[in-house]
Coordinates of C-alpha atoms in Angstrom, one line a residue:
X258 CA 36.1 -267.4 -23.6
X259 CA 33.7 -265.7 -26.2
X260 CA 35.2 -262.6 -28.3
X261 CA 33.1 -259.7 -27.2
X262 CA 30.7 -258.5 -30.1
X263 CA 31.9 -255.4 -31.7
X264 CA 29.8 -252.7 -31.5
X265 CA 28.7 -252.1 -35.2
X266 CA 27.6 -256.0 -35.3
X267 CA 26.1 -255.3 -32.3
X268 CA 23.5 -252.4 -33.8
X269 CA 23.4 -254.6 -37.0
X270 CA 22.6 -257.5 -35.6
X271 CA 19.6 -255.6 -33.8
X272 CA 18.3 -254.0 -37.2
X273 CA 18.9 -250.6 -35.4
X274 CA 20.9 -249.5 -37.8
X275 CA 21.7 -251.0 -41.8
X276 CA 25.1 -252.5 -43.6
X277 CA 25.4 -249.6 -45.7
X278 CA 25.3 -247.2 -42.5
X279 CA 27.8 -249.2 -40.9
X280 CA 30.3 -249.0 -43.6
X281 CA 29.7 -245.3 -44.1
X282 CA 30.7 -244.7 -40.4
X283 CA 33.4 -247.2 -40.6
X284 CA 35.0 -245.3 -43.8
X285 CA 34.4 -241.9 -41.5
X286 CA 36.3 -243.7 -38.2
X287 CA 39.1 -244.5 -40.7
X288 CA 39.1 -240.9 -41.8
X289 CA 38.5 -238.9 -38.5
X290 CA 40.1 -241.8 -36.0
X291 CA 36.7 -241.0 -33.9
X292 CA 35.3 -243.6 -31.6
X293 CA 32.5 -245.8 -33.8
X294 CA 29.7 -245.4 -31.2
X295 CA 30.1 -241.6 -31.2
X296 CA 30.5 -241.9 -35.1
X297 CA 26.8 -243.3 -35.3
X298 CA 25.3 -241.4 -33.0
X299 CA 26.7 -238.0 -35.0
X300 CA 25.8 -239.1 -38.4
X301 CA 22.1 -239.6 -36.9
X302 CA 22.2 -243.0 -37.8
X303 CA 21.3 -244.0 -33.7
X304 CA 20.5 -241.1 -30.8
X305 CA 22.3 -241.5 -27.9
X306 CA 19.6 -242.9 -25.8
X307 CA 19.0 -246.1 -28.6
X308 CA 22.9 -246.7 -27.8
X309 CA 22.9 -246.3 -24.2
X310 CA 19.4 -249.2 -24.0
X311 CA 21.4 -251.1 -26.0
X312 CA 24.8 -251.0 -24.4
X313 CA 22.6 -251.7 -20.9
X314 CA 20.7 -254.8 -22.6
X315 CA 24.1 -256.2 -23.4
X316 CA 25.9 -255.7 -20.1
X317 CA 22.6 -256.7 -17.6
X318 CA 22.1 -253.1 -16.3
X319 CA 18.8 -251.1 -16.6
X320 CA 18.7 -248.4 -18.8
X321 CA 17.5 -245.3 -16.9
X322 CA 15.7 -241.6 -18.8
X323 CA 16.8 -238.8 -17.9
X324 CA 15.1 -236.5 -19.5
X325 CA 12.4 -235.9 -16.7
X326 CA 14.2 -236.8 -13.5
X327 CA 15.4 -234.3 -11.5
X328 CA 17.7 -235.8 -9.1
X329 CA 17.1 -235.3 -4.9
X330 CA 19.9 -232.8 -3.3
X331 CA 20.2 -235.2 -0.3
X332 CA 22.0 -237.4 -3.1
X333 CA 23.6 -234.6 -4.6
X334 CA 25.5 -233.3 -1.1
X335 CA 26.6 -236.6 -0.4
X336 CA 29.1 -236.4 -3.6
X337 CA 30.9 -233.1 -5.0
X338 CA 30.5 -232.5 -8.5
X339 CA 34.3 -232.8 -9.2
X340 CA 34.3 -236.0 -7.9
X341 CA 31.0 -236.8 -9.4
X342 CA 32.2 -236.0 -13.1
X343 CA 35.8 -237.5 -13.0
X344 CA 34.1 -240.6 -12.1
X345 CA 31.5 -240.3 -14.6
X346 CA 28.5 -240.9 -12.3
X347 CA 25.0 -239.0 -11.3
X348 CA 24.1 -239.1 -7.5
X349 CA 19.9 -239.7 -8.3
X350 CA 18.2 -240.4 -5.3
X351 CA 18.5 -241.9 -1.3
X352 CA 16.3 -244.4 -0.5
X353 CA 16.5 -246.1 2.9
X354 CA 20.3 -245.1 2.9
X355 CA 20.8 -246.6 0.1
X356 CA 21.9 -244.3 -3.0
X357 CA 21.1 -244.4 -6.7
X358 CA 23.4 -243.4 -9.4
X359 CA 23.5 -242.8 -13.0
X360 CA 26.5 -244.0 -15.4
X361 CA 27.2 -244.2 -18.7
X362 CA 29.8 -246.7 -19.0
X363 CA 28.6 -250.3 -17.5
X364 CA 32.0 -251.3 -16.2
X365 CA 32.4 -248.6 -14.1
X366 CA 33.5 -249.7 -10.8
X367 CA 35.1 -246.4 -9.1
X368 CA 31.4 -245.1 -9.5
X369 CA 29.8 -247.9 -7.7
X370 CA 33.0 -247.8 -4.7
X371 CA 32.4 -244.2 -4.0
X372 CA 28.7 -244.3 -3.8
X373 CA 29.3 -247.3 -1.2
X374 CA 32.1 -245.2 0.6
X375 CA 29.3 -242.3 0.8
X376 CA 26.4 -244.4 2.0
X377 CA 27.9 -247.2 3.6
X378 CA 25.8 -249.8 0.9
X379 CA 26.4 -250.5 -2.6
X380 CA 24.2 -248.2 -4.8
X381 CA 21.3 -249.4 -7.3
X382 CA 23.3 -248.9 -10.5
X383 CA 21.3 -247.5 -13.8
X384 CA 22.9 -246.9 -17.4
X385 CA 22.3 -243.3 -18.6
X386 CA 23.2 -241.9 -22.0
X387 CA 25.8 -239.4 -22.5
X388 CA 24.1 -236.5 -23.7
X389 CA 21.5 -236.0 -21.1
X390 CA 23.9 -236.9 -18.0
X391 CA 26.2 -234.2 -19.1
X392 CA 23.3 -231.9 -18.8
X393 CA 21.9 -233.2 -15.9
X394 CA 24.7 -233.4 -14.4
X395 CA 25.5 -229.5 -14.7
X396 CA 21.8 -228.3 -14.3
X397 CA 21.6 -230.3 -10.8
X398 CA 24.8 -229.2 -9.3
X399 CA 24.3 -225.1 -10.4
X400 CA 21.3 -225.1 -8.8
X401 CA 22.4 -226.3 -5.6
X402 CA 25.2 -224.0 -5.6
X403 CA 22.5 -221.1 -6.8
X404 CA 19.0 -221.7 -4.6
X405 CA 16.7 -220.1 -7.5
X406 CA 14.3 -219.4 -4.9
X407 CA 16.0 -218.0 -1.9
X408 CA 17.7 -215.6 -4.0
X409 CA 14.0 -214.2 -5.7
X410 CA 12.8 -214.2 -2.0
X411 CA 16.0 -211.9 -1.2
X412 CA 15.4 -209.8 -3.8
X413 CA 11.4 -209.2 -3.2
X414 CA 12.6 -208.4 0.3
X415 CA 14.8 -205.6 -0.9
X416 CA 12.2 -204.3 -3.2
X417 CA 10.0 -203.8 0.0
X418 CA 12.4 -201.6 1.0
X419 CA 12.7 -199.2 -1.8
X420 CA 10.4 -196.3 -2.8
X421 CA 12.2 -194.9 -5.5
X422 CA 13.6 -196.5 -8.8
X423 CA 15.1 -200.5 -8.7
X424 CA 18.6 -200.4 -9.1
X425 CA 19.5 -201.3 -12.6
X426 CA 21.7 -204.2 -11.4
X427 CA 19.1 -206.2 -9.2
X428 CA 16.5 -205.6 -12.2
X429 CA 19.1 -207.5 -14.6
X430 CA 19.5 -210.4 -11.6
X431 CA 16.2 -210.4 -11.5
X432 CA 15.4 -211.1 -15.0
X433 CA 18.2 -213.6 -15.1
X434 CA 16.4 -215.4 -12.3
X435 CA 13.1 -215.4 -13.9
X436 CA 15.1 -216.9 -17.4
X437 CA 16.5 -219.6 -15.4
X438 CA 13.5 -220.6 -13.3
X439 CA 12.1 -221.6 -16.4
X440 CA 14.9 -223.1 -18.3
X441 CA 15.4 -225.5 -14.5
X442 CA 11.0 -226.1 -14.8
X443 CA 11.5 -227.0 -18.7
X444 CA 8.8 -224.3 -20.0
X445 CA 8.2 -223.6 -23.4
X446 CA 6.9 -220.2 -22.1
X447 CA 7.3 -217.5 -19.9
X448 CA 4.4 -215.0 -19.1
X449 CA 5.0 -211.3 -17.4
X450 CA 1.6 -210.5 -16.3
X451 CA 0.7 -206.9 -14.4
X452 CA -1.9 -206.6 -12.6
X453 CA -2.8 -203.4 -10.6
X454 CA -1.0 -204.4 -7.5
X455 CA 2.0 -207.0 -8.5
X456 CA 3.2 -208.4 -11.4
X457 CA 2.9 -212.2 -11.8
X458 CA 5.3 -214.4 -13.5
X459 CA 3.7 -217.9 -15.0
X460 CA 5.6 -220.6 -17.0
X461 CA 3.9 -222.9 -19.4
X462 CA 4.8 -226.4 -18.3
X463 CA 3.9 -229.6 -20.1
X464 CA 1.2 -227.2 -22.0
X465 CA -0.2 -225.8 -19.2
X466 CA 0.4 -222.3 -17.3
X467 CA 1.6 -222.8 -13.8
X468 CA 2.3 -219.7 -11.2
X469 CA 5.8 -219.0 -10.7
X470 CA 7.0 -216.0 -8.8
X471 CA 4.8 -212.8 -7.4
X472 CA 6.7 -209.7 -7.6
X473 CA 6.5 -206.3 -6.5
X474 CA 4.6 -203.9 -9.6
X475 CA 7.5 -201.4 -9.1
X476 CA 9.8 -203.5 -10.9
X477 CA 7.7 -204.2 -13.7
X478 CA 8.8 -201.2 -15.4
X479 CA 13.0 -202.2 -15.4
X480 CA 11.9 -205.9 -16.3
X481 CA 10.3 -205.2 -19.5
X482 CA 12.8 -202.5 -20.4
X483 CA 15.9 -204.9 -19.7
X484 CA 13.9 -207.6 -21.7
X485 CA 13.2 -205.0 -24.7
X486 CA 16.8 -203.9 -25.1
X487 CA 18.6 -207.8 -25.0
X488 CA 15.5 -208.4 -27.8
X489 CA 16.4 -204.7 -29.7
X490 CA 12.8 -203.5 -29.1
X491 CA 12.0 -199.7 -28.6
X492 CA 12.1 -199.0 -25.0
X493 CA 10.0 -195.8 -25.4
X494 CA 6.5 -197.4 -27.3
X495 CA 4.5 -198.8 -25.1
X496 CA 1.3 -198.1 -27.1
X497 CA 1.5 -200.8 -29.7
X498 CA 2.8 -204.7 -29.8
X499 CA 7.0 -205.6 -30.3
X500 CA 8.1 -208.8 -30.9
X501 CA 11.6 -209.6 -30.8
X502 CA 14.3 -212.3 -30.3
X503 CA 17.8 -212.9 -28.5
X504 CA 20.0 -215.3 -27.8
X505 CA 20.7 -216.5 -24.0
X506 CA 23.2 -218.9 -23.0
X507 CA 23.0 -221.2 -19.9
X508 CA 25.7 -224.0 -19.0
X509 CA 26.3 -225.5 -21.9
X510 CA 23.4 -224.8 -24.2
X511 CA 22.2 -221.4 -26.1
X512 CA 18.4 -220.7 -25.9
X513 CA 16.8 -218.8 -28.9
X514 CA 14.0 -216.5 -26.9
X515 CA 11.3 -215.3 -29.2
X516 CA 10.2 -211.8 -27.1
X517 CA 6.5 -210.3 -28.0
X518 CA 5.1 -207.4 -26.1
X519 CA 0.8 -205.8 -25.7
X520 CA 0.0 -202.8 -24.2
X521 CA -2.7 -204.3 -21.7
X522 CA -4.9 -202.0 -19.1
X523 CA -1.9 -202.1 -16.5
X524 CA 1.1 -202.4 -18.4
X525 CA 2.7 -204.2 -20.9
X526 CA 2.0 -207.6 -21.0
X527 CA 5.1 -210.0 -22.3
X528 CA 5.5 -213.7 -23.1
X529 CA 9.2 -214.8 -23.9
X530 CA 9.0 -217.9 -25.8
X531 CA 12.3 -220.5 -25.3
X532 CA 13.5 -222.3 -28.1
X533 CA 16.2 -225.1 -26.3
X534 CA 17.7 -225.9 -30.1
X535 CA 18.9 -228.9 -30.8
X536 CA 17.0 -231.7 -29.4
X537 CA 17.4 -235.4 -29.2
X538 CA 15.7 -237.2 -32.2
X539 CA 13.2 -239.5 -31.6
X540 CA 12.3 -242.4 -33.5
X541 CA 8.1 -243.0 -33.9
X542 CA 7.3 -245.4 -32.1
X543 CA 9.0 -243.7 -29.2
X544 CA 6.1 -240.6 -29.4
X545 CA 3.5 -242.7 -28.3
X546 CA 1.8 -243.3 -31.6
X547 CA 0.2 -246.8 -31.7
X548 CA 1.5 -249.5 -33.8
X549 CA -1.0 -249.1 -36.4
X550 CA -0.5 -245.2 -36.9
X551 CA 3.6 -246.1 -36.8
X552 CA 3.3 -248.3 -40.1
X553 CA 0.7 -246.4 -41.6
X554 CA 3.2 -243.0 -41.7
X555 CA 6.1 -245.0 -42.3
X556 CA 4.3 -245.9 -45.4
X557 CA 3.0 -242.4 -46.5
X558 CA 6.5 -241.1 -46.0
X559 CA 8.4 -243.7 -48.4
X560 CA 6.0 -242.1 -51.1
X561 CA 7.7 -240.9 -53.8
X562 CA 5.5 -237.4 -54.4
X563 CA 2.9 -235.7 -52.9
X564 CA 2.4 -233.3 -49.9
X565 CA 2.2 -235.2 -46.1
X566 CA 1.1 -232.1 -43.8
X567 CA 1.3 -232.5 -39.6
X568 CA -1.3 -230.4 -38.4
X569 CA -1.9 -229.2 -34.5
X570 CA -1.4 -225.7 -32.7
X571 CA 1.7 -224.2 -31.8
X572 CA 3.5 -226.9 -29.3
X573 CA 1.6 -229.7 -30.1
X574 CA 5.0 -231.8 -31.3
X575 CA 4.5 -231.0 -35.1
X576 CA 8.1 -230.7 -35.8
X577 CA 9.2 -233.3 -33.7
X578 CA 6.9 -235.8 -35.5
X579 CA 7.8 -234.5 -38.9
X580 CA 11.6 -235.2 -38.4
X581 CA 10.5 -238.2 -36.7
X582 CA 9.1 -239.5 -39.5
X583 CA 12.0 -237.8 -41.6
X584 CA 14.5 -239.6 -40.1
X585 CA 12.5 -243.1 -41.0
X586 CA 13.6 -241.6 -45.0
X587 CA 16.4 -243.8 -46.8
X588 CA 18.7 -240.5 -46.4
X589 CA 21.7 -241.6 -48.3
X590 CA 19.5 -242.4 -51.5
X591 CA 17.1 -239.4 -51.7
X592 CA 18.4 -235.9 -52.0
X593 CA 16.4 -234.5 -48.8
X594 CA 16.5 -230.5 -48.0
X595 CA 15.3 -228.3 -45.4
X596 CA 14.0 -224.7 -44.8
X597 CA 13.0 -224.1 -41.0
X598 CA 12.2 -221.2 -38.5
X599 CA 14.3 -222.4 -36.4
X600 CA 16.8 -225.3 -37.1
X601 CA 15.5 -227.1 -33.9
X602 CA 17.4 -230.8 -35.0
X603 CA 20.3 -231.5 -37.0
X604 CA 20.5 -234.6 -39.5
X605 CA 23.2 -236.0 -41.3
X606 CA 23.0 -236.4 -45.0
X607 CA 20.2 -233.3 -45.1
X608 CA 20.6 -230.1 -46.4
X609 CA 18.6 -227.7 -43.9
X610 CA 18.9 -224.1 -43.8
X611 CA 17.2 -221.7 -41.7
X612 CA 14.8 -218.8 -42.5
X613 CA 16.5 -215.4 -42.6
X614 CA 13.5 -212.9 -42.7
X615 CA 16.6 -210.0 -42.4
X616 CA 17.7 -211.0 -46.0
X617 CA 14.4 -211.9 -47.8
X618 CA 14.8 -215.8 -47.1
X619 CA 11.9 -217.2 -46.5
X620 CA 9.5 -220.6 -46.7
X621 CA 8.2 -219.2 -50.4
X622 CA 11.6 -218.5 -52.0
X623 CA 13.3 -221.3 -50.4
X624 CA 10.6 -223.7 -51.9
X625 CA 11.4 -222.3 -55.1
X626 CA 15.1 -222.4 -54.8
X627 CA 15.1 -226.1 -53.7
X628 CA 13.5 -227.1 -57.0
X629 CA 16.7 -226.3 -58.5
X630 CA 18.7 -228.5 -56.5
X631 CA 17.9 -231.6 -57.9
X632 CA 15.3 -232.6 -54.5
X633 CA 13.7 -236.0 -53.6
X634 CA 12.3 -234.5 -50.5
X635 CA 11.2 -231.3 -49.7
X636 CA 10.6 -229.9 -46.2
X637 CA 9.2 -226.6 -45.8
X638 CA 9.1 -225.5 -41.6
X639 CA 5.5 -224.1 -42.3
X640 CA 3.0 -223.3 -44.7
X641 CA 1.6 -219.7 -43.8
X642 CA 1.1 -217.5 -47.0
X643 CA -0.6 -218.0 -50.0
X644 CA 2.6 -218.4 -52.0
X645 CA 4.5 -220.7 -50.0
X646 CA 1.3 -223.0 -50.3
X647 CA 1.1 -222.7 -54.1
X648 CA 5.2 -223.3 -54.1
X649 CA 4.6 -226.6 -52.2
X650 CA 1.3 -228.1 -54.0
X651 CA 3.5 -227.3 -57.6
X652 CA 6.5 -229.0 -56.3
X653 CA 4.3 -231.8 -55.3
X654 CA 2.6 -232.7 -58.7
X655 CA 5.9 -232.7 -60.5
X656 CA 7.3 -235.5 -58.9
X657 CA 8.2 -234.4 -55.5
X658 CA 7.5 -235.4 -51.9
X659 CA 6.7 -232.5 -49.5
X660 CA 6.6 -232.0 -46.1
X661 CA 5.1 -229.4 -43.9
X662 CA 2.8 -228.5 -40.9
X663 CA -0.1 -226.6 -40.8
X664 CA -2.3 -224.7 -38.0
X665 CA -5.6 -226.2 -38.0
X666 CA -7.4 -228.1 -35.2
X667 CA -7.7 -231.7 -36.8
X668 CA -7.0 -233.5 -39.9
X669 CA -10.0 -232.2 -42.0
X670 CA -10.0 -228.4 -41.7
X671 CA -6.5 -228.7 -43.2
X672 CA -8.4 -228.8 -46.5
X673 CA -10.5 -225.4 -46.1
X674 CA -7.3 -223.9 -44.6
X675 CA -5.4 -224.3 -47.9
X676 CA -8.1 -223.5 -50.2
X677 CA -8.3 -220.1 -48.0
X678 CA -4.6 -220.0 -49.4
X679 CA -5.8 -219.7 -52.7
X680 CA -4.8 -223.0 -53.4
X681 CA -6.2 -224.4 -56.9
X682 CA -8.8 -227.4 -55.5
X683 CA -8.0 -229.7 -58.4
X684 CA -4.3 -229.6 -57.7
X685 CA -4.9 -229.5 -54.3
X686 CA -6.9 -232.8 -54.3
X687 CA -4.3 -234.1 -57.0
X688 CA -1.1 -233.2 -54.6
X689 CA -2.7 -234.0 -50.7
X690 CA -1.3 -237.3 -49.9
X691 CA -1.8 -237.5 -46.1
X692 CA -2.3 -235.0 -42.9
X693 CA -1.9 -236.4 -39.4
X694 CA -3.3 -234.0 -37.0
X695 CA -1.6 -234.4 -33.5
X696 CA -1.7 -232.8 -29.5
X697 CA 0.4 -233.7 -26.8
X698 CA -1.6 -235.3 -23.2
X699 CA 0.2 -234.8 -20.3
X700 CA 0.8 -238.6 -18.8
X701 CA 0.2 -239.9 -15.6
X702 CA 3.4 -239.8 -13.2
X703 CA 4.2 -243.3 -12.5
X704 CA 5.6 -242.4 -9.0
X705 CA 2.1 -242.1 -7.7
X706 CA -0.4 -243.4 -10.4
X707 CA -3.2 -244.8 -8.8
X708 CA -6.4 -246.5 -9.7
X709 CA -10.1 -244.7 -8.9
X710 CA -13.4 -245.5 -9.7
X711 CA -14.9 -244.0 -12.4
X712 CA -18.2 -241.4 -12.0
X713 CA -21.0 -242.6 -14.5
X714 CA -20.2 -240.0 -16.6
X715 CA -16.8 -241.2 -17.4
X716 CA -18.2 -244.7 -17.7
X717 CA -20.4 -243.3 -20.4
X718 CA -17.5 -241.0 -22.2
X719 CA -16.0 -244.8 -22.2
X720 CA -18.7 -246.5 -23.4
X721 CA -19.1 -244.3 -26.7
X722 CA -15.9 -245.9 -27.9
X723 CA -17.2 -249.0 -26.9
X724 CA -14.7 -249.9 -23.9
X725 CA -16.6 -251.1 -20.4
X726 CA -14.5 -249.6 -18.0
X727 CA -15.3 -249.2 -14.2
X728 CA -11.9 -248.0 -12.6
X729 CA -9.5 -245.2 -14.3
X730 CA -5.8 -244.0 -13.4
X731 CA -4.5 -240.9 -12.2
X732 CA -1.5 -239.2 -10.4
X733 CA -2.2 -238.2 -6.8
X734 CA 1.0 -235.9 -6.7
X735 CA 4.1 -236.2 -5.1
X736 CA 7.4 -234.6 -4.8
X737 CA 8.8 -236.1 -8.3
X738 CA 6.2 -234.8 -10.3
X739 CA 5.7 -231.8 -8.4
X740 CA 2.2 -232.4 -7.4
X741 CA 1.0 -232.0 -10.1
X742 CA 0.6 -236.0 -10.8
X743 CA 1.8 -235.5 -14.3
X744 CA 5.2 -236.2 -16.0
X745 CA 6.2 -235.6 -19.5
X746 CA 3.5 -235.8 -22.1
X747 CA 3.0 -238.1 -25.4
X748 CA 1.1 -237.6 -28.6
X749 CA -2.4 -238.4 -29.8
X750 CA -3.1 -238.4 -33.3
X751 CA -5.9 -238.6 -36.5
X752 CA -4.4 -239.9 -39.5
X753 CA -6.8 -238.7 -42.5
X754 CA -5.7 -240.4 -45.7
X755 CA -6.5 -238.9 -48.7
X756 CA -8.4 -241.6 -51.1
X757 CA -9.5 -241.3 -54.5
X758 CA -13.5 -241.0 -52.8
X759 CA -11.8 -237.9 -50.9
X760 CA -10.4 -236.7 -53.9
X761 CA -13.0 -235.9 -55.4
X762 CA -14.8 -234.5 -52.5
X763 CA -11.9 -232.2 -52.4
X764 CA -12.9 -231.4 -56.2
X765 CA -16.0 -231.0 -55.5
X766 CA -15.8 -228.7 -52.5
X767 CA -17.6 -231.1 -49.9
X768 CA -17.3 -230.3 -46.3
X769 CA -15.0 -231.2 -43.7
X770 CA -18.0 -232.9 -42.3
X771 CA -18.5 -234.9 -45.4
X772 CA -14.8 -235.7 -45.6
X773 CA -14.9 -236.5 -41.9
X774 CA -17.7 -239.1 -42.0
X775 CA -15.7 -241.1 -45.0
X776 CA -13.1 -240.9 -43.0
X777 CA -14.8 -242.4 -40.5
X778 CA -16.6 -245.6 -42.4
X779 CA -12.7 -246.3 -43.3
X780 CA -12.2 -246.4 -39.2
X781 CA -10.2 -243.4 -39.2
X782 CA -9.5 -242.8 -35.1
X783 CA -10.1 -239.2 -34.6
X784 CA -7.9 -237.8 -31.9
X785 CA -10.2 -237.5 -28.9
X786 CA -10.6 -241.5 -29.5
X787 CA -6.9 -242.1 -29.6
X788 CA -6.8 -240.0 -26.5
X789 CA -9.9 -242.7 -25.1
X790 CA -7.5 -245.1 -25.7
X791 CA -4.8 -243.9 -23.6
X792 CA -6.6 -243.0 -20.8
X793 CA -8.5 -246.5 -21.0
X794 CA -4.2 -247.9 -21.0
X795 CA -3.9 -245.3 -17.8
X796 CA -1.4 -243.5 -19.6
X797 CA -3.1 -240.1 -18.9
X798 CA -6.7 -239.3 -17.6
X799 CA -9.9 -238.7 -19.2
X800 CA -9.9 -235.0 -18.0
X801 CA -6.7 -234.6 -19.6
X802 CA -7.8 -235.3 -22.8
X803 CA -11.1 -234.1 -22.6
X804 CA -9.2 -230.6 -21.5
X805 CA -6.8 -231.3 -24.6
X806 CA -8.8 -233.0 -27.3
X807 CA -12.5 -232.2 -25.8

């Protein structure tokens, strides 16, 4: 009988991780006595998904994502969540009486005998990785035990019944109801609209608003007052703009909520922003990026100076990319360090510290404290003032490679955006090495894709990018994607290197038009082509892009 294949060969032998990472967390185990697997995933070396597909390819199981499946409460009911967790299993789904479960070790048996015992058939058995089971696991349990929308039914019911001033207590449930709502729907947003008659709550959801709850206007008042004193805003002005923050813990994970407040014709208006934290780091070719775009960054990031800028609106993935791409970096060679608004992932062998506007730290001074630390790599969160930009385009030409993002709507009008930042153009076309301009297309759910024929218009949309296409793909909507035939989103991108023709159009102060059609003759994809391309794959639809990249 063959030895079984230790774990660290296992990753090495796969190329997912190199010697000299193996023998750092080896010399760590021996340290700390921790377990390897966790060892590597910790020190950012592998994420916990990369070691749960690889675990599955090596025991025969499918490796199952979590990270958009909600499971069914018909599963759920069948198994208590005590017994659930001891046995380290997910209850998924039912299908013909037949249940499917989530583990995250392959040999488990007692998973697979209770889910027989609680069906009466053995289960269809996925892997899952650790990290999102254990949240998962939590989020689907507390809200069966806490029905988010029978209790916001209840309490509009007992608003009906009040003329006078909402209790203080049912104003805090209700704005605890209206946090948790959106952390269980995974928005990015939430918007506390009056009108004349009600107020209307909306979440942002995969980039787009969605309704959420109607609620009586009488409470609008004690919502926007609790929400101003947990973000230390002044309860009493209501003339001009607040913005605010606080901290709000749910399960197991701490939300940073970024509060801003406009007087509007019927009351404030407020959108709380929700910041989950630490995420799960991706690799690149896992964003969606096409294989050409994945070797062409890898490449501009193992320069050894110059500035690399991600470009795109706020929520358009910038960050996610950058330390993407970051983590691509030989980390244990190159002395890498971080200032961010917030820390939203954590890297081993980085330096990263977070703006404190409080104190006087900022984007600017930390650029200029970093160059005293002896840097490689430089990544500043953001470039938005004049001497942040001037901090990072000097570190650049003296032998440093920095990274940032940028506010603009594509690759080009990054250029006029920094020379509005008073940004000398012969340094500037001197220190630009790269900016890849990026959105995020909501993608087709694969639970009820289906193909359509295309209208003649779209034929013709497809025909401009010179792909014949007669039938497109679409989600019809269905109970997993909530209707809404979407699920998740992935990136589309325009990668505009900067070339020594470029260069000295920079110099020269040529438009981004000029810039643009160079680009182009060096079959640059722009991003409404690269979202073509997708929707030609049926990985999201035509409108979608249009409505995105249009």
């Amino acid at each position: 009988m063959a030895a079984p294949i230790k774990i660290g060969e296992l990753f090495l032998s796969q190329g997912i991780i190199t010697p000299k990472q193996l023998d750092i967390a080896l010399e760590q185990q021996n340290v700390t006595g921790a377990i390897l697997g966790d060892l590597l995933i910790k020190l950012g070396f592998i994420t916990a998904p990369e070691f749960a597909r690889t675990i599955a390819v090596q025991s025969g199981l499918e490796y199952l994502d979590l990270t958009n499946r909600e499971p069914e409460e018909e599963a759920l009911r069948l198994i208590p969540k005590e017994i659930a967790e001891k046995a380290g299993m997910i209850p998924l789904s039912l299908d013909e009486g037949r249940m499917t479960i989530g583990i995250t070790n392959p040999s488990n048996i007692v998973a697979v005998d209770i889910a027989t015992k609680a069906t009466g058939k053995p289960p269809s058995v996925y892997l899952v990785d650790h990290d999102h089971y254990q949240a998962t696991l939590e989020k689907a349990y507390y809200f069966i035990a806490h029905p988010i929308q029978k209790r916001m039914q209840d309490i509009i019911s007992q608003l009906r019944q009040i003329t006078g001033t909402v209790p203080g207590a049912t104003i805090a449930e209700l704005v605890e109801l209206i946090m948790v709502d959106g952390i269980r729907k995974q928005a990015t947003d939430i918007h506390i609209s009056p009108t004349e008659d009600v107020t209307n709550i909306f979440y942002r959801i995969d980039g787009v608003l969605q309704q959420g709850h109607c609620i009586q206007k009488l409470a609008h008042a004690g919502i926007i007052s609790r929400i101003k004193i947990l973000g230390q805003l002044d309860i009493a002005e209501q003339r001009l703009p607040q913005d605010g923050s606080f901290s709000h813990s749910f399960l197991s994970r701490t939300f940073e909520v970024r509060v801003s407040t406009i007087p509007s014709i019927f009351g404030e208006n407020m959108v709380l922003r929700l910041l989950a934290g630490t995420g799960t780091l991706l690799r690149l070719d896992a964003l969606g990026f096409s294989a050409t775009v994945v070797k062409q960054v890898r490449r501009l990031f193992n320069k050894s100076y110059g500035i690399i800028l991600i470009a795109g609106p706020t929520g358009s993935g910038k960050t996610t990319t950058l330390y993407a791409a970051l983590r691509e970096l030989n980390r244990l060679e190159r002395n890498i360090l971080t200032v961010e608004d917030p820390v939203e992932y954590r890297l081993s062998f980085i330096k990263q510290t977070q703006v404190n506007e409080k104190a006087g730290y900022e984007f600017a001074l930390a650029a200029k404290s970093f160059m005293r630390q002896d840097p490689d790599v430089m990544l500043l969160g953001e470039i938005r003032d004049e001497e942040t930009a001037q901090m990072a385009v000097r570190a650049a030409i003296t032998g440093h490679l920095v990274l940032s993002t940028l506010h603009t709507n594509d690759a080009a009008t990054a250029i006029p955006r920094l020379l509005d930042l008073k940004v000398d153009t012969f340094l500037l076309s001197s220190a630009l090495v790269a900016v890849l301009a990026q959105r995020l297309v909501r993608k087709n759910c694969t639970h009820c894709c289906q193909e359509y024929p295309l209208s003649q218009e779209e034929q013709d949309l497809f025909r401009e990018y010179k792909i014949e296409q007669t039938t497109g793909y679409r989600g019809t909507g269905c109970s997993k994607c909530g209707n809404s035939g979407f699920s998740g989103r992935i990136s589309i991108c325009e990668v505009l290197v900067i070339d020594n023709t470029i260069r000295q159009l920079i110099f020269e102060g040529a438009s981004t038009g000029a810039i643009m059609e160079h680009a182009l003759l060096n079959e640059m994809i722009t991003l409404q082509h690269d979202g073509i391309l997708k929707a030609a794959e049926g990985i999201t639809t035509l409108t979608e892009v249009l409505r995105v990249a249009g």
